């Protein structure tokens, strides 16, 4: 037990490794021990453990170990709990005992702690930092003493009665706290940080509980019955020992003792048989549970993909509780199946995309492909489909080990050739540089292609390399098209929907939200109020609804359509309540000419926004045009069409180009460019259903007789990656932007790599530590040093040398 308390701060894998080393030492030294010593089976009570799990203790082995350690530790437990699982468990477990929950920042925390100590109530100290109030030291060290028959403890400047039933728990949300040795000696540190294996165990229990409820019920019944039978065996043994110790004379002559022994033998045999059968049944149940391991593995991979996003932007932080809600929803809403294998596939497919869609709502546009690629890559890494050395090359390249002359100086840049030489250092590309001159025409075709990511590789390379390895060649030859290559790669592995724009459908958002969590449009330029009111299925009976709205200063506002002069009330259940934090502004709708000009205006808005990505080729200054600019143009368009018999193109162009959009433009050349673009989108030609906005005809006007579904179908059919022609730019304008975008994505993925592993399965930190260890010289042979440099009176330096060697 002492050993496990020492290992409390470490992860489950490290504990297991240390326990294995200790067991090896026991065998070498001949220390008596059980064959497979286990903390839970030795000290854990199955009934208690089941009670803990009902109270919220995760079902993985590490969490159960933590519970046992906290139960038997001599010091109060301090849980390292960044995900809040220990906090939730303690609150539920001690709820009926009058738990006092305090923080160091509370004004009355010492008074509430004093009450807990006096009346023997449990106390939870939350959000502990790396240091504690010195006044807590007597409590942590349990420095009690007897005075006049009372047990006392000094808290602050006063002596208070100490109740023997008092218990204290401490939790910290710091993921990697640094506590001094003096502080660590006062508490029992227990690591509750979520690990991949621990989360996988938890998720497995959750999916089996949902999918095979009978298995979970049977397992829980076995836990209870096994504990009961083992208790009966113990009572029989205790009774036999009591009779033997209390018998006078020869035990063989005691007929009552003989009858008890015979009855106990029969009863013990029956119980042992039941225990053996129960253990076999439990093994069968565990085997059935293992069928759902692929679901737990997939969900565990996805969680750590999501949790790592905070390294890209601090805003991207998602709680475990939220993630588990999405996971359970995925299990409930995925398609049923006739076989377990098909059911597992359905759950994984549904949950993966459901999580992707939920995360994409809160990601900046530039990070959505990065997240999709990260999901895809992590899933393939788990399936051993991506070599880690090749993965690292994709992210950061490699230095060449040999220099060969560039065989195509006329079209292949020196940087690209150096990248090819660096790629040739990898095992599967060892002869790429040597074979490059043999396939110059094939590689040049890729280099010159407008879609190099879809061109086949020359010679045998197209067959030898898989889809991921071909991305490495694309990175060398045409880094500007790597984004398109990643899109095709993700679409092929996960599906086309993972690279398509994920719009925020408010009806879906409403259905997936809850009354206790506000919906926040963070830095959003979109004003969803109009969508909120027209969205079908939001409110079952609008006559029974009062919408309460506040402006940014908190002043009361009512929507005239829904308030109906009533006071604020919610006649139906509170689960229909939603808090939307955003800005409200409705927009108008229109008719035939309006629909044509509206589509044209929306295209112009998109072009004005997206020209920024081309840098100075788009605008000299990157302007922040917003949906507000578009909305006011739409309102003016509707107003002018209603008020004028003929369409006032000159007025429309002036209001859009000079005022609404042009009002933000400060550079004269940018203003001139903007007005030229407006001329192409606010003109009589756009009213024709066969009008095209670019030479390829991809961007065109459509029939105004189409309904909203027709317009959405047309928009969804547009290219995911806009070609420069719609912006009036040459194809080469895209090269610089595309290269910057590709390397920016790879840099973002690099920031997510602390959890990545090398080809040998070691983490990057472990490789660094191993490298440092290799450089450390072996320990000095003190006897050899003393023999070579004896300690003599006249050689004082020898004395100093020996002292340093000993240190």
PDB file of N, CA, C and O in Angstrom, residues 588-633:
ATOM      1  N   UNK A 588     -34.616  41.512 -45.213  1.00  0.00           N
ATOM      2  CA  UNK A 588     -35.802  41.436 -46.061  1.00  0.00           C
ATOM      3  C   UNK A 588     -35.663  40.393 -47.143  1.00  0.00           C
ATOM      4  O   UNK A 588     -34.616  39.825 -47.368  1.00  0.00           O
ATOM      5  N   UNK A 589     -36.736  40.139 -47.857  1.00  0.00           N
ATOM      6  CA  UNK A 589     -36.740  39.189 -48.961  1.00  0.00           C
ATOM      7  C   UNK A 589     -37.264  39.874 -50.204  1.00  0.00           C
ATOM      8  O   UNK A 589     -37.650  41.032 -50.186  1.00  0.00           O
ATOM      9  N   UNK A 590     -37.302  39.178 -51.401  1.00  0.00           N
ATOM     10  CA  UNK A 590     -37.674  39.880 -52.620  1.00  0.00           C
ATOM     11  C   UNK A 590     -38.287  39.017 -53.684  1.00  0.00           C
ATOM     12  O   UNK A 590     -38.737  37.914 -53.447  1.00  0.00           O
ATOM     13  N   UNK A 591     -38.318  39.574 -54.980  1.00  0.00           N
ATOM     14  CA  UNK A 591     -38.972  38.914 -56.107  1.00  0.00           C
ATOM     15  C   UNK A 591     -37.960  38.613 -57.186  1.00  0.00           C
ATOM     16  O   UNK A 591     -36.766  38.540 -56.909  1.00  0.00           O
ATOM     17  N   UNK A 592     -38.433  38.480 -58.476  1.00  0.00           N
ATOM     18  CA  UNK A 592     -37.585  37.972 -59.547  1.00  0.00           C
ATOM     19  C   UNK A 592     -36.304  38.781 -59.760  1.00  0.00           C
ATOM     20  O   UNK A 592     -35.204  38.245 -59.626  1.00  0.00           O
ATOM     21  N   UNK A 593     -36.443  40.088 -60.099  1.00  0.00           N
ATOM     22  CA  UNK A 593     -35.243  40.906 -60.305  1.00  0.00           C
ATOM     23  C   UNK A 593     -34.415  40.977 -59.025  1.00  0.00           C
ATOM     24  O   UNK A 593     -33.179  40.978 -59.058  1.00  0.00           O
ATOM     25  N   UNK A 594     -35.126  41.050 -57.925  1.00  0.00           N
ATOM     26  CA  UNK A 594     -34.425  41.105 -56.641  1.00  0.00           C
ATOM     27  C   UNK A 594     -33.581  39.848 -56.425  1.00  0.00           C
ATOM     28  O   UNK A 594     -32.437  39.926 -55.947  1.00  0.00           O
ATOM     29  N   UNK A 595     -34.130  38.670 -56.767  1.00  0.00           N
ATOM     30  CA  UNK A 595     -33.397  37.410 -56.572  1.00  0.00           C
ATOM     31  C   UNK A 595     -32.139  37.371 -57.426  1.00  0.00           C
ATOM     32  O   UNK A 595     -31.076  36.929 -56.977  1.00  0.00           O
ATOM     33  N   UNK A 596     -32.239  37.871 -58.673  1.00  0.00           N
ATOM     34  CA  UNK A 596     -31.060  37.889 -59.553  1.00  0.00           C
ATOM     35  C   UNK A 596     -29.995  38.816 -59.004  1.00  0.00           C
ATOM     36  O   UNK A 596     -28.808  38.470 -58.926  1.00  0.00           O
ATOM     37  N   UNK A 597     -30.425  40.033 -58.638  1.00  0.00           N
ATOM     38  CA  UNK A 597     -29.470  41.007 -58.121  1.00  0.00           C
ATOM     39  C   UNK A 597     -28.938  40.602 -56.741  1.00  0.00           C
ATOM     40  O   UNK A 597     -27.791  40.897 -56.393  1.00  0.00           O
ATOM     41  N   UNK A 598     -29.773  39.904 -55.957  1.00  0.00           N
ATOM     42  CA  UNK A 598     -29.335  39.438 -54.638  1.00  0.00           C
ATOM     43  C   UNK A 598     -28.216  38.405 -54.775  1.00  0.00           C
ATOM     44  O   UNK A 598     -27.207  38.464 -54.065  1.00  0.00           O
ATOM     45  N   UNK A 599     -28.379  37.443 -55.686  1.00  0.00           N
ATOM     46  CA  UNK A 599     -27.329  36.451 -55.912  1.00  0.00           C
ATOM     47  C   UNK A 599     -26.048  37.141 -56.368  1.00  0.00           C
ATOM     48  O   UNK A 599     -24.945  36.819 -55.899  1.00  0.00           O
ATOM     49  N   UNK A 600     -26.203  38.103 -57.279  1.00  0.00           N
ATOM     50  CA  UNK A 600     -25.038  38.830 -57.776  1.00  0.00           C
ATOM     51  C   UNK A 600     -24.356  39.611 -56.658  1.00  0.00           C
ATOM     52  O   UNK A 600     -23.125  39.629 -56.548  1.00  0.00           O
ATOM     53  N   UNK A 601     -25.167  40.238 -55.813  1.00  0.00           N
ATOM     54  CA  UNK A 601     -24.610  40.990 -54.692  1.00  0.00           C
ATOM     55  C   UNK A 601     -23.874  40.079 -53.713  1.00  0.00           C
ATOM     56  O   UNK A 601     -22.802  40.431 -53.197  1.00  0.00           O
ATOM     57  N   UNK A 602     -24.426  38.904 -53.445  1.00  0.00           N
ATOM     58  CA  UNK A 602     -23.774  37.958 -52.531  1.00  0.00           C
ATOM     59  C   UNK A 602     -22.438  37.470 -53.093  1.00  0.00           C
ATOM     60  O   UNK A 602     -21.468  37.289 -52.348  1.00  0.00           O
ATOM     61  N   UNK A 603     -22.388  37.254 -54.422  1.00  0.00           N
ATOM     62  CA  UNK A 603     -21.120  36.880 -55.046  1.00  0.00           C
ATOM     63  C   UNK A 603     -20.098  38.004 -54.900  1.00  0.00           C
ATOM     64  O   UNK A 603     -18.921  37.766 -54.612  1.00  0.00           O
ATOM     65  N   UNK A 604     -20.553  39.250 -55.098  1.00  0.00           N
ATOM     66  CA  UNK A 604     -19.654  40.390 -54.927  1.00  0.00           C
ATOM     67  C   UNK A 604     -19.135  40.456 -53.486  1.00  0.00           C
ATOM     68  O   UNK A 604     -17.951  40.713 -53.255  1.00  0.00           O
ATOM     69  N   UNK A 605     -20.025  40.209 -52.532  1.00  0.00           N
ATOM     70  CA  UNK A 605     -19.613  40.225 -51.118  1.00  0.00           C
ATOM     71  C   UNK A 605     -18.535  39.169 -50.847  1.00  0.00           C
ATOM     72  O   UNK A 605     -17.529  39.444 -50.172  1.00  0.00           O
ATOM     73  N   UNK A 606     -18.750  37.972 -51.394  1.00  0.00           N
ATOM     74  CA  UNK A 606     -17.763  36.917 -51.211  1.00  0.00           C
ATOM     75  C   UNK A 606     -16.423  37.275 -51.833  1.00  0.00           C
ATOM     76  O   UNK A 606     -15.359  37.005 -51.260  1.00  0.00           O
ATOM     77  N   UNK A 607     -16.465  37.903 -53.023  1.00  0.00           N
ATOM     78  CA  UNK A 607     -15.224  38.300 -53.691  1.00  0.00           C
ATOM     79  C   UNK A 607     -14.503  39.380 -52.891  1.00  0.00           C
ATOM     80  O   UNK A 607     -13.281  39.337 -52.715  1.00  0.00           O
ATOM     81  N   UNK A 608     -15.266  40.361 -52.367  1.00  0.00           N
ATOM     82  CA  UNK A 608     -14.653  41.422 -51.567  1.00  0.00           C
ATOM     83  C   UNK A 608     -13.964  40.846 -50.318  1.00  0.00           C
ATOM     84  O   UNK A 608     -12.884  41.304 -49.921  1.00  0.00           O
ATOM     85  N   UNK A 609     -14.564  39.832 -49.712  1.00  0.00           N
ATOM     86  CA  UNK A 609     -13.964  39.196 -48.537  1.00  0.00           C
ATOM     87  C   UNK A 609     -12.729  38.377 -48.893  1.00  0.00           C
ATOM     88  O   UNK A 609     -11.690  38.474 -48.245  1.00  0.00           O
ATOM     89  N   UNK A 610     -12.842  37.571 -49.960  1.00  0.00           N
ATOM     90  CA  UNK A 610     -11.797  36.601 -50.276  1.00  0.00           C
ATOM     91  C   UNK A 610     -10.600  37.204 -51.008  1.00  0.00           C
ATOM     92  O   UNK A 610      -9.559  36.560 -51.108  1.00  0.00           O
ATOM     93  N   UNK A 611     -10.729  38.431 -51.547  1.00  0.00           N
ATOM     94  CA  UNK A 611      -9.570  39.046 -52.200  1.00  0.00           C
ATOM     95  C   UNK A 611      -8.437  39.284 -51.206  1.00  0.00           C
ATOM     96  O   UNK A 611      -7.269  39.401 -51.595  1.00  0.00           O
ATOM     97  N   UNK A 612      -8.769  39.330 -49.918  1.00  0.00           N
ATOM     98  CA  UNK A 612      -7.736  39.555 -48.900  1.00  0.00           C
ATOM     99  C   UNK A 612      -6.682  38.464 -48.918  1.00  0.00           C
ATOM    100  O   UNK A 612      -5.516  38.711 -48.609  1.00  0.00           O
ATOM    101  N   UNK A 613      -7.086  37.235 -49.273  1.00  0.00           N
ATOM    102  CA  UNK A 613      -6.149  36.117 -49.175  1.00  0.00           C
ATOM    103  C   UNK A 613      -5.014  36.216 -50.185  1.00  0.00           C
ATOM    104  O   UNK A 613      -3.990  35.541 -50.038  1.00  0.00           O
ATOM    105  N   UNK A 614      -5.188  37.035 -51.229  1.00  0.00           N
ATOM    106  CA  UNK A 614      -4.140  37.183 -52.239  1.00  0.00           C
ATOM    107  C   UNK A 614      -3.133  38.261 -51.869  1.00  0.00           C
ATOM    108  O   UNK A 614      -2.256  38.578 -52.664  1.00  0.00           O
ATOM    109  N   UNK A 615      -3.283  38.834 -50.681  1.00  0.00           N
ATOM    110  CA  UNK A 615      -2.334  39.850 -50.250  1.00  0.00           C
ATOM    111  C   UNK A 615      -2.452  41.108 -51.098  1.00  0.00           C
ATOM    112  O   UNK A 615      -3.552  41.516 -51.489  1.00  0.00           O
ATOM    113  N   UNK A 616      -1.336  41.765 -51.419  1.00  0.00           N
ATOM    114  CA  UNK A 616      -1.372  43.006 -52.211  1.00  0.00           C
ATOM    115  C   UNK A 616      -1.973  42.837 -53.598  1.00  0.00           C
ATOM    116  O   UNK A 616      -2.395  43.821 -54.202  1.00  0.00           O
ATOM    117  N   UNK A 617      -2.009  41.605 -54.104  1.00  0.00           N
ATOM    118  CA  UNK A 617      -2.653  41.394 -55.405  1.00  0.00           C
ATOM    119  C   UNK A 617      -4.169  41.554 -55.302  1.00  0.00           C
ATOM    120  O   UNK A 617      -4.830  41.873 -56.299  1.00  0.00           O
ATOM    121  N   UNK A 618      -4.726  41.328 -54.128  1.00  0.00           N
ATOM    122  CA  UNK A 618      -6.158  41.498 -53.930  1.00  0.00           C
ATOM    123  C   UNK A 618      -6.493  42.930 -53.566  1.00  0.00           C
ATOM    124  O   UNK A 618      -7.166  43.640 -54.313  1.00  0.00           O
ATOM    125  N   UNK A 619      -6.023  43.362 -52.407  1.00  0.00           N
ATOM    126  CA  UNK A 619      -6.135  44.752 -51.962  1.00  0.00           C
ATOM    127  C   UNK A 619      -4.816  45.133 -51.310  1.00  0.00           C
ATOM    128  O   UNK A 619      -4.153  44.293 -50.695  1.00  0.00           O
ATOM    129  N   UNK A 620      -4.453  46.400 -51.438  1.00  0.00           N
ATOM    130  CA  UNK A 620      -3.228  46.858 -50.782  1.00  0.00           C
ATOM    131  C   UNK A 620      -3.346  46.766 -49.265  1.00  0.00           C
ATOM    132  O   UNK A 620      -2.358  46.556 -48.564  1.00  0.00           O
ATOM    133  N   UNK A 621      -4.576  46.930 -48.772  1.00  0.00           N
ATOM    134  CA  UNK A 621      -4.845  46.857 -47.330  1.00  0.00           C
ATOM    135  C   UNK A 621      -5.930  45.799 -47.112  1.00  0.00           C
ATOM    136  O   UNK A 621      -6.947  45.812 -47.803  1.00  0.00           O
ATOM    137  N   UNK A 622      -5.737  44.854 -46.183  1.00  0.00           N
ATOM    138  CA  UNK A 622      -6.778  43.832 -45.925  1.00  0.00           C
ATOM    139  C   UNK A 622      -7.942  44.415 -45.134  1.00  0.00           C
ATOM    140  O   UNK A 622      -7.830  44.659 -43.935  1.00  0.00           O
ATOM    141  N   UNK A 623      -9.062  44.653 -45.792  1.00  0.00           N
ATOM    142  CA  UNK A 623     -10.216  45.290 -45.157  1.00  0.00           C
ATOM    143  C   UNK A 623     -11.129  44.239 -44.516  1.00  0.00           C
ATOM    144  O   UNK A 623     -11.282  43.135 -45.033  1.00  0.00           O
ATOM    145  N   UNK A 624     -11.751  44.630 -43.404  1.00  0.00           N
ATOM    146  CA  UNK A 624     -12.643  43.735 -42.664  1.00  0.00           C
ATOM    147  C   UNK A 624     -14.092  44.021 -43.046  1.00  0.00           C
ATOM    148  O   UNK A 624     -14.841  44.643 -42.295  1.00  0.00           O
ATOM    149  N   UNK A 625     -14.504  43.580 -44.228  1.00  0.00           N
ATOM    150  CA  UNK A 625     -15.908  43.696 -44.604  1.00  0.00           C
ATOM    151  C   UNK A 625     -16.716  42.703 -43.778  1.00  0.00           C
ATOM    152  O   UNK A 625     -16.241  41.615 -43.439  1.00  0.00           O
ATOM    153  N   UNK A 626     -17.973  43.065 -43.469  1.00  0.00           N
ATOM    154  CA  UNK A 626     -18.777  42.240 -42.567  1.00  0.00           C
ATOM    155  C   UNK A 626     -20.132  41.917 -43.189  1.00  0.00           C
ATOM    156  O   UNK A 626     -20.519  42.488 -44.224  1.00  0.00           O
ATOM    157  N   UNK A 627     -20.868  41.048 -42.521  1.00  0.00           N
ATOM    158  CA  UNK A 627     -22.238  40.755 -42.941  1.00  0.00           C
ATOM    159  C   UNK A 627     -23.129  41.989 -42.821  1.00  0.00           C
ATOM    160  O   UNK A 627     -24.145  42.096 -43.498  1.00  0.00           O
ATOM    161  N   UNK A 628     -22.733  42.924 -41.945  1.00  0.00           N
ATOM    162  CA  UNK A 628     -23.497  44.156 -41.828  1.00  0.00           C
ATOM    163  C   UNK A 628     -23.481  44.963 -43.112  1.00  0.00           C
ATOM    164  O   UNK A 628     -24.492  45.554 -43.510  1.00  0.00           O
ATOM    165  N   UNK A 629     -22.324  44.962 -43.803  1.00  0.00           N
ATOM    166  CA  UNK A 629     -22.238  45.637 -45.099  1.00  0.00           C
ATOM    167  C   UNK A 629     -23.180  45.000 -46.105  1.00  0.00           C
ATOM    168  O   UNK A 629     -23.868  45.682 -46.869  1.00  0.00           O
ATOM    169  N   UNK A 630     -23.199  43.662 -46.101  1.00  0.00           N
ATOM    170  CA  UNK A 630     -24.078  42.950 -47.029  1.00  0.00           C
ATOM    171  C   UNK A 630     -25.545  43.197 -46.679  1.00  0.00           C
ATOM    172  O   UNK A 630     -26.369  43.455 -47.564  1.00  0.00           O
ATOM    173  N   UNK A 631     -25.883  43.136 -45.402  1.00  0.00           N
ATOM    174  CA  UNK A 631     -27.284  43.291 -45.002  1.00  0.00           C
ATOM    175  C   UNK A 631     -27.848  44.667 -45.351  1.00  0.00           C
ATOM    176  O   UNK A 631     -28.992  44.787 -45.792  1.00  0.00           O
ATOM    177  N   UNK A 632     -27.063  45.714 -45.162  1.00  0.00           N
ATOM    178  CA  UNK A 632     -27.560  47.047 -45.487  1.00  0.00           C
ATOM    179  C   UNK A 632     -27.721  47.213 -46.997  1.00  0.00           C
ATOM    180  O   UNK A 632     -28.660  47.867 -47.474  1.00  0.00           O
ATOM    181  N   UNK A 633     -26.825  46.559 -47.779  1.00  0.00           N
ATOM    182  CA  UNK A 633     -26.978  46.587 -49.238  1.00  0.00           C
ATOM    183  C   UNK A 633     -28.241  45.845 -49.679  1.00  0.00           C
ATOM    184  O   UNK A 633     -28.942  46.271 -50.600  1.00  0.00           O
TER     185      UNK A 633
END
